[in-house]
Coordinates of N, CA and C in Angstrom, one line a residue:
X1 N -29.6 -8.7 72.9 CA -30.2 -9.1 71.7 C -31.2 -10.2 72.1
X2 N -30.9 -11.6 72.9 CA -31.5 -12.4 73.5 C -33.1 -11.5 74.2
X3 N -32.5 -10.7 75.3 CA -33.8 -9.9 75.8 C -34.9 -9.6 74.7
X4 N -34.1 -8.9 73.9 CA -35.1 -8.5 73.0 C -36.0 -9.2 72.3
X5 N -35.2 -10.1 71.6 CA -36.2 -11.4 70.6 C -37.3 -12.3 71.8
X6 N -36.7 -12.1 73.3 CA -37.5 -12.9 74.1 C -39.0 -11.9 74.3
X7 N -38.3 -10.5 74.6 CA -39.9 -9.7 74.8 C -40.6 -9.4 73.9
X8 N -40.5 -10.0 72.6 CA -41.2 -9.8 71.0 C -42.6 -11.3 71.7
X9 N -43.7 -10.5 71.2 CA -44.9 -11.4 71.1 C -44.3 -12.7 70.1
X10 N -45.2 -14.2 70.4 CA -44.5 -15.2 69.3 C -45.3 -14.9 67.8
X11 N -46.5 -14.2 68.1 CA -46.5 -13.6 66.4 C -45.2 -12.6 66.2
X12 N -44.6 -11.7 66.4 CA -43.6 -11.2 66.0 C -42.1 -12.2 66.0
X13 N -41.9 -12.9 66.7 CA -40.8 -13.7 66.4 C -41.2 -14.5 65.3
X14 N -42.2 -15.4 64.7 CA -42.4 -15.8 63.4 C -42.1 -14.9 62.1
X15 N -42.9 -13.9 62.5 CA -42.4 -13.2 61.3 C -40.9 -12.2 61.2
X16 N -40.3 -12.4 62.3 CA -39.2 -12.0 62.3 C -38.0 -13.2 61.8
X17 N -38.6 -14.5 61.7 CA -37.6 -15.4 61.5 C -38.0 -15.5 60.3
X18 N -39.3 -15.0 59.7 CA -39.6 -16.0 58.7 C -39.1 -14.6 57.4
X19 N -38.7 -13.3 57.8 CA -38.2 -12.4 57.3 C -36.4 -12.6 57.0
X20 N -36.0 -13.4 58.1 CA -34.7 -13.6 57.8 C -34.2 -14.4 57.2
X21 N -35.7 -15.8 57.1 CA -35.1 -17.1 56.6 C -35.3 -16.2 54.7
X22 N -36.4 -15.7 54.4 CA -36.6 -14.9 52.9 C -35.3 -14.2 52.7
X23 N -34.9 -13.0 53.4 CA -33.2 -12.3 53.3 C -32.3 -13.7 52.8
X24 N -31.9 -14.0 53.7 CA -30.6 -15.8 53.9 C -31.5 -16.1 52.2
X25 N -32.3 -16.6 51.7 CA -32.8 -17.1 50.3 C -32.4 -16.2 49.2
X26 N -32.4 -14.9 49.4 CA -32.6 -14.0 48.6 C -30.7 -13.6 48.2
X27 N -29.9 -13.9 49.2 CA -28.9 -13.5 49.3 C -28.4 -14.8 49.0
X28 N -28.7 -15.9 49.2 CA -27.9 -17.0 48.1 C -28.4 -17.0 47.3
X29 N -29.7 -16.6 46.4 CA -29.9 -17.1 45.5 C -28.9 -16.1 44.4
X30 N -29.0 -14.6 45.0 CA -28.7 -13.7 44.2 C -26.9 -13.6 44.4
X31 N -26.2 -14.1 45.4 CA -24.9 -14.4 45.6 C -23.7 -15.5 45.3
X32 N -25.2 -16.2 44.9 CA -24.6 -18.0 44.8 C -24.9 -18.8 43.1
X33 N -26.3 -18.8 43.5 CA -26.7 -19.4 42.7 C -26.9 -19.0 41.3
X34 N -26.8 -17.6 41.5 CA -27.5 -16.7 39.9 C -25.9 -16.9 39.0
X35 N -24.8 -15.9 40.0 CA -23.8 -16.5 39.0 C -23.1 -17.9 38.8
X36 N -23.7 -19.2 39.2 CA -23.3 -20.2 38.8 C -23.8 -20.6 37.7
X37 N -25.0 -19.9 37.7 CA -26.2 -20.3 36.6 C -25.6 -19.9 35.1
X38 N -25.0 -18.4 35.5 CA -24.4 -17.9 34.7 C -23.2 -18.3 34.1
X39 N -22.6 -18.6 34.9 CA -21.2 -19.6 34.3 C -21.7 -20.7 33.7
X40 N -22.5 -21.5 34.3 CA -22.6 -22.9 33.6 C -23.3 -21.9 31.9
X41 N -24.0 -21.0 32.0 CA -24.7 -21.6 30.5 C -23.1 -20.9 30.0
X42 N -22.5 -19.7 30.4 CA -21.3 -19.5 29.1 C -20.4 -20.6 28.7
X43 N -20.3 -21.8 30.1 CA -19.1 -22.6 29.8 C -20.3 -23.7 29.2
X44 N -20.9 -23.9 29.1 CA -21.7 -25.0 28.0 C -22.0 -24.6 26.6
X45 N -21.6 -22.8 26.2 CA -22.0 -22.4 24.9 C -20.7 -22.5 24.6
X46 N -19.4 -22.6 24.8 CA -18.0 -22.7 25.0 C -17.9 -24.2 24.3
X47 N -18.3 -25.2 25.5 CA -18.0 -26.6 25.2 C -18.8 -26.6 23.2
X48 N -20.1 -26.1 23.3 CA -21.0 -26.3 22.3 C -19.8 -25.9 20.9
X49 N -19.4 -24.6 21.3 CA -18.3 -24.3 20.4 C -17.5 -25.0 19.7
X50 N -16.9 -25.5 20.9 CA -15.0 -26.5 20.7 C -15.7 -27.5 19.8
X51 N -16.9 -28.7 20.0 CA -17.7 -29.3 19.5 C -17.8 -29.3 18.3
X52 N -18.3 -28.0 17.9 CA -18.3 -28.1 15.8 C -17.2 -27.6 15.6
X53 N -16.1 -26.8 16.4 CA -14.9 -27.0 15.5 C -14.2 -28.3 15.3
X54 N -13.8 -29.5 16.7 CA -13.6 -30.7 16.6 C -14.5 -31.8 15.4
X55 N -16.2 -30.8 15.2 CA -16.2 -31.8 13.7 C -15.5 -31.2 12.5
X56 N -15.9 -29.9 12.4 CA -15.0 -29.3 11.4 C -13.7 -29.6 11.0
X57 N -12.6 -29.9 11.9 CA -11.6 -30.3 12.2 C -11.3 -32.0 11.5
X58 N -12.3 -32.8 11.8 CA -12.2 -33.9 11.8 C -12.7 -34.0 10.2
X59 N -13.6 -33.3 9.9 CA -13.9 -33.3 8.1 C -12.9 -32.6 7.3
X60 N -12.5 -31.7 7.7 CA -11.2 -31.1 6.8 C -9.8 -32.2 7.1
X61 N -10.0 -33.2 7.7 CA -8.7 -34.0 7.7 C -9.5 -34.9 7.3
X62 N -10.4 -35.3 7.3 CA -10.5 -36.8 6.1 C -11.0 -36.0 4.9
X63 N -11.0 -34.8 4.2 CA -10.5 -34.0 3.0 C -9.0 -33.7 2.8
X64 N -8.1 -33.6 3.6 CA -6.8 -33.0 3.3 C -6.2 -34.8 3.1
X65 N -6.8 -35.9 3.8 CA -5.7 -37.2 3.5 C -6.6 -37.4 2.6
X66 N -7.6 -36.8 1.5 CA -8.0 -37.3 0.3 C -7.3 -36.9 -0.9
X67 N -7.0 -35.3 -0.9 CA -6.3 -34.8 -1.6 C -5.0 -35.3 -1.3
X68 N -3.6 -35.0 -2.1 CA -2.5 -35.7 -2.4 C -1.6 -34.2 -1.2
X69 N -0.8 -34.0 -0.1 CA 0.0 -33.4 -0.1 C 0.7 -32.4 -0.7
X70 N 1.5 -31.1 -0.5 CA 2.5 -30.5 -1.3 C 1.6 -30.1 -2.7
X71 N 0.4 -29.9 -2.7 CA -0.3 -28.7 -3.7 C -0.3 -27.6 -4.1
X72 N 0.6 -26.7 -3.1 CA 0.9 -25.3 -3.4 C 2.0 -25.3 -4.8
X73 N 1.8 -24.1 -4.8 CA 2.5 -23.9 -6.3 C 4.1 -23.5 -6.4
X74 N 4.6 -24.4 -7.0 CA 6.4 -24.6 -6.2 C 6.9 -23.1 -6.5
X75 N 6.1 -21.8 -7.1 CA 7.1 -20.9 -7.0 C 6.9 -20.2 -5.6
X76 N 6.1 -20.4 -5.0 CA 5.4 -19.6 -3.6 C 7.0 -20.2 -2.6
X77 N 7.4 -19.4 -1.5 CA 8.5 -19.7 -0.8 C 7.5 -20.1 0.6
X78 N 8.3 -20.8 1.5 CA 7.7 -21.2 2.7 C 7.2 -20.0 3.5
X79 N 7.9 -18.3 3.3 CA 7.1 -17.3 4.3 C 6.5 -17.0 3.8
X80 N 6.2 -17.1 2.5 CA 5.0 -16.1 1.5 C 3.5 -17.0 1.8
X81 N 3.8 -18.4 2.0 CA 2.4 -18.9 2.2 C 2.0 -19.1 3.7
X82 N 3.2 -19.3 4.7 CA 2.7 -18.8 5.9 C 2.1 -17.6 5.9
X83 N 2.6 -16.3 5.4 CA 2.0 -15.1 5.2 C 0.4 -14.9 4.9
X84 N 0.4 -15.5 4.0 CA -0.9 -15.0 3.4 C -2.3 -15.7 3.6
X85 N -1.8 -17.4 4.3 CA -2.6 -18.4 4.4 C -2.5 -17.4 6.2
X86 N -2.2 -17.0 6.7 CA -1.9 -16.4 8.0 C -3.1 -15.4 7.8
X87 N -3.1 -14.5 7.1 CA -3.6 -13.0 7.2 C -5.2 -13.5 6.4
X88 N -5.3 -14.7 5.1 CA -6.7 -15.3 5.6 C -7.3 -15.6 6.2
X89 N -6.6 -16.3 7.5 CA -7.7 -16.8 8.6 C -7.5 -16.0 10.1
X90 N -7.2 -14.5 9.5 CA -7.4 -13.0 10.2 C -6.3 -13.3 11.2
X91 N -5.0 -14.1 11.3 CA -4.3 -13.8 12.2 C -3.0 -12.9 11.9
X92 N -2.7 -12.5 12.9 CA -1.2 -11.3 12.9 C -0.3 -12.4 13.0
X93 N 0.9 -12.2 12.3 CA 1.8 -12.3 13.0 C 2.8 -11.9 13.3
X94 N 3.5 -11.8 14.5 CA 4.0 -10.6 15.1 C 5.4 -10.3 13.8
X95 N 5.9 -11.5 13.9 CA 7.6 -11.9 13.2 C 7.2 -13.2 12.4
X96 N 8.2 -13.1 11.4 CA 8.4 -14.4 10.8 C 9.7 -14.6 10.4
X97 N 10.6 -15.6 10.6 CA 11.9 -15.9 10.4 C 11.9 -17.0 9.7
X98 N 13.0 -17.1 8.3 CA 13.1 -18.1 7.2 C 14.1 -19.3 8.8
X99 N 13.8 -20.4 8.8 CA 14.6 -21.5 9.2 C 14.9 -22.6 8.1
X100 N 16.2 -22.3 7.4 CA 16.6 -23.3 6.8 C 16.0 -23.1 5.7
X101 N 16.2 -24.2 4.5 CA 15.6 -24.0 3.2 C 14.2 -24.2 3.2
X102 N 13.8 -25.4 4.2 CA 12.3 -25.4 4.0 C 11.8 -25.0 5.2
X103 N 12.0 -24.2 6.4 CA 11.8 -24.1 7.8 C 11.5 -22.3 7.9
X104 N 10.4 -22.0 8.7 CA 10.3 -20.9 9.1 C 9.6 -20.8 10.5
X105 N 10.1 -20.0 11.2 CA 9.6 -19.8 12.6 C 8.9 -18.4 12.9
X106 N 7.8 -18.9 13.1 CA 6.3 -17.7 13.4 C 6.2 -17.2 14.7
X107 N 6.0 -16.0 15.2 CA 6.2 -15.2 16.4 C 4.4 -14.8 16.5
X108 N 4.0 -15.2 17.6 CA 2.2 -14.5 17.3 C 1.7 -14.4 18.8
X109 N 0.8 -12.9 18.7 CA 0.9 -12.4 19.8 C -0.9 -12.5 20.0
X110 N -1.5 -13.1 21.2 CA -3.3 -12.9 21.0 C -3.5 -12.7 20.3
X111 N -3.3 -14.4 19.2 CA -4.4 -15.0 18.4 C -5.4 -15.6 19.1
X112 N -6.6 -15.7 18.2 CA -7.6 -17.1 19.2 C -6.9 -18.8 19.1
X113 N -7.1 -19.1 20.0 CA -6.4 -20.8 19.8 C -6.9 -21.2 18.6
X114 N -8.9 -21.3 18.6 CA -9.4 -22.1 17.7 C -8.9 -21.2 16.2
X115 N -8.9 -20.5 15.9 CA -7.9 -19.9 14.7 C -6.6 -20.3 14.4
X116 N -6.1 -20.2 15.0 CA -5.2 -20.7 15.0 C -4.7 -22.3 15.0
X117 N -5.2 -23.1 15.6 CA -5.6 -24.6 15.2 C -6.2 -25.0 13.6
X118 N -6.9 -24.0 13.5 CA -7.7 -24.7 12.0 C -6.6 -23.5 10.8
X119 N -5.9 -22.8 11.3 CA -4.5 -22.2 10.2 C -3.8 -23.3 10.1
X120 N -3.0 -24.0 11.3 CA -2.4 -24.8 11.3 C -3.0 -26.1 10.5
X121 N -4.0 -26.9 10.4 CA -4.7 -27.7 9.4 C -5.1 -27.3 8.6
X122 N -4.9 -26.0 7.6 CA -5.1 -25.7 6.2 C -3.4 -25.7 5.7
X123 N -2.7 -25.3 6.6 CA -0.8 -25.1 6.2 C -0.5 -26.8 5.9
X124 N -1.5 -27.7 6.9 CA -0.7 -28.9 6.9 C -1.6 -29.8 5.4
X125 N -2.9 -29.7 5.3 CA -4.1 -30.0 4.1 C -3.4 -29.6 2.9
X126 N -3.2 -28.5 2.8 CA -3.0 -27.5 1.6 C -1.7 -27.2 1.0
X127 N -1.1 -27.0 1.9 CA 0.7 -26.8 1.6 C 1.6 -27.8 2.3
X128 N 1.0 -28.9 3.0 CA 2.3 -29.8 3.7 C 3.1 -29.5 4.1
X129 N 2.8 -28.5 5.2 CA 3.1 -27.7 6.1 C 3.3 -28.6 7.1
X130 N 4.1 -28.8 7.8 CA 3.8 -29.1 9.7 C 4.7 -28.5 10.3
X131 N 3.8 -28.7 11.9 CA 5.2 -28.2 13.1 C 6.1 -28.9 13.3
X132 N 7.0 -28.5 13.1 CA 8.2 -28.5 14.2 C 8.0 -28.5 15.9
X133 N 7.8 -27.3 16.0 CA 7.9 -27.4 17.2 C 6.6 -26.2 17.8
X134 N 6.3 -26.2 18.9 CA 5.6 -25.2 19.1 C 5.1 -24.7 20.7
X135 N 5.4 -23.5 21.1 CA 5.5 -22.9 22.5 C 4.0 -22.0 22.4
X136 N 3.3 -22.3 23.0 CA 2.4 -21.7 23.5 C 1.8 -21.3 24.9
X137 N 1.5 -20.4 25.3 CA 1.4 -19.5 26.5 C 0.0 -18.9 26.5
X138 N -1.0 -18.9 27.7 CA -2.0 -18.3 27.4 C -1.9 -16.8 27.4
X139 N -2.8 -16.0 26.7 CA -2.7 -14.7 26.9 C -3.7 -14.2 28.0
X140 N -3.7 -13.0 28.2 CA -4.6 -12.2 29.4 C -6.1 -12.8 29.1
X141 N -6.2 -12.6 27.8 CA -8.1 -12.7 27.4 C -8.5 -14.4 27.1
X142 N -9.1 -15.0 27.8 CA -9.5 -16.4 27.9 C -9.7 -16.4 26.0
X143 N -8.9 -17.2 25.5 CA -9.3 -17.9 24.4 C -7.9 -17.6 23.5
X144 N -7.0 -16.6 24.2 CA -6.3 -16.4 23.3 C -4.9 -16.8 24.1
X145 N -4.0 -16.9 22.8 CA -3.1 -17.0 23.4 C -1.4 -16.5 22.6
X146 N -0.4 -16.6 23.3 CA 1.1 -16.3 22.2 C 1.8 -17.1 22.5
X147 N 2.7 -17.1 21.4 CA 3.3 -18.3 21.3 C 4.2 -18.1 19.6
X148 N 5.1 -19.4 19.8 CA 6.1 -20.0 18.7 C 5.8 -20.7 18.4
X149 N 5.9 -20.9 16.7 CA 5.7 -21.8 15.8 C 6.6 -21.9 14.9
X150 N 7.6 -23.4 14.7 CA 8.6 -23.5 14.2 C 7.7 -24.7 13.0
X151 N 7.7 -24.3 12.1 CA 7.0 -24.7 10.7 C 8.2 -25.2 9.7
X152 N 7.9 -26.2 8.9 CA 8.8 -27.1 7.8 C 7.7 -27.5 7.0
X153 N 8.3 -27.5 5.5 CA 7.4 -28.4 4.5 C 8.5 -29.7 4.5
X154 N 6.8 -30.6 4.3 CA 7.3 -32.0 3.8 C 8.2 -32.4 2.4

């Protein structure tokens, strides 16, 4: 290989290096750099996301500590408004188990987090809902996840 590149005229070794240095450019740009490019803008439309839900977030709780607590209407039971406050803000849930007189434990299988974050601050705004406890696990699809939710009214 040596021989060879040596008995190439020095016009042909120029443009033979200057063809390889273009290849070596063309192969990081299109190997390296393009999908970085591409990750940064999805993971910056991502952050942009979390962003207005964290204001969203933060304006429905200086509205829910304006309003007085325990609003729901005392004949509604603790699964009926998990239920239904559930299936408004489009999530499944897999199971639901009564805990105790005022306790129930939710079973949910790939919901979105952010759905599921802003359920949980309309149960807690609206019906004086909170967690107890809660186990969460990511699921296969980035954003989602399953998990337990052990729920009590105040």
């Amino acid at each position: 290989m040596r021989a060879w590149f040596s008995n190439l005229q020095p016009r042909e070794r120029w443009i033979l290096i200057a063809g390889i240095v273009v290849a070596l450019g063309i192969v990081l740009w299109a190997g390296v750099l393009r999908p970085l490019r591409a990750q940064s803008v999805t993971l910056q439309a991502a952050v942009e996301s979390k962003q207005r839900l964290l204001l969203d977030l933060g304006k429905l709780s200086a509205t829910s500590t304006a309003r007085s607590p325990g609003t729901q209407p005392p004949d509604q039971t603790l699964v009926v408004v998990v239920d239904s406050t559930a299936q408004a803000h489009g999530l499944r849930i897999t199971r639901s188990r009564p805990n105790g007189p005022s306790g129930v434990e939710v079973t949910l299988q790939a919901v979105p987090f952010d759905v599921l974050v802003a359920w949980l601050m309309t149960l807690h705004g609206t019906y004086a809902v909170d967690v107890d406890s809660a186990q969460l696990s990511t699921a296969r699809q980035q954003g989602l996840v399953n998990g337990q939710v052990s729920l009590h009214r105040l």
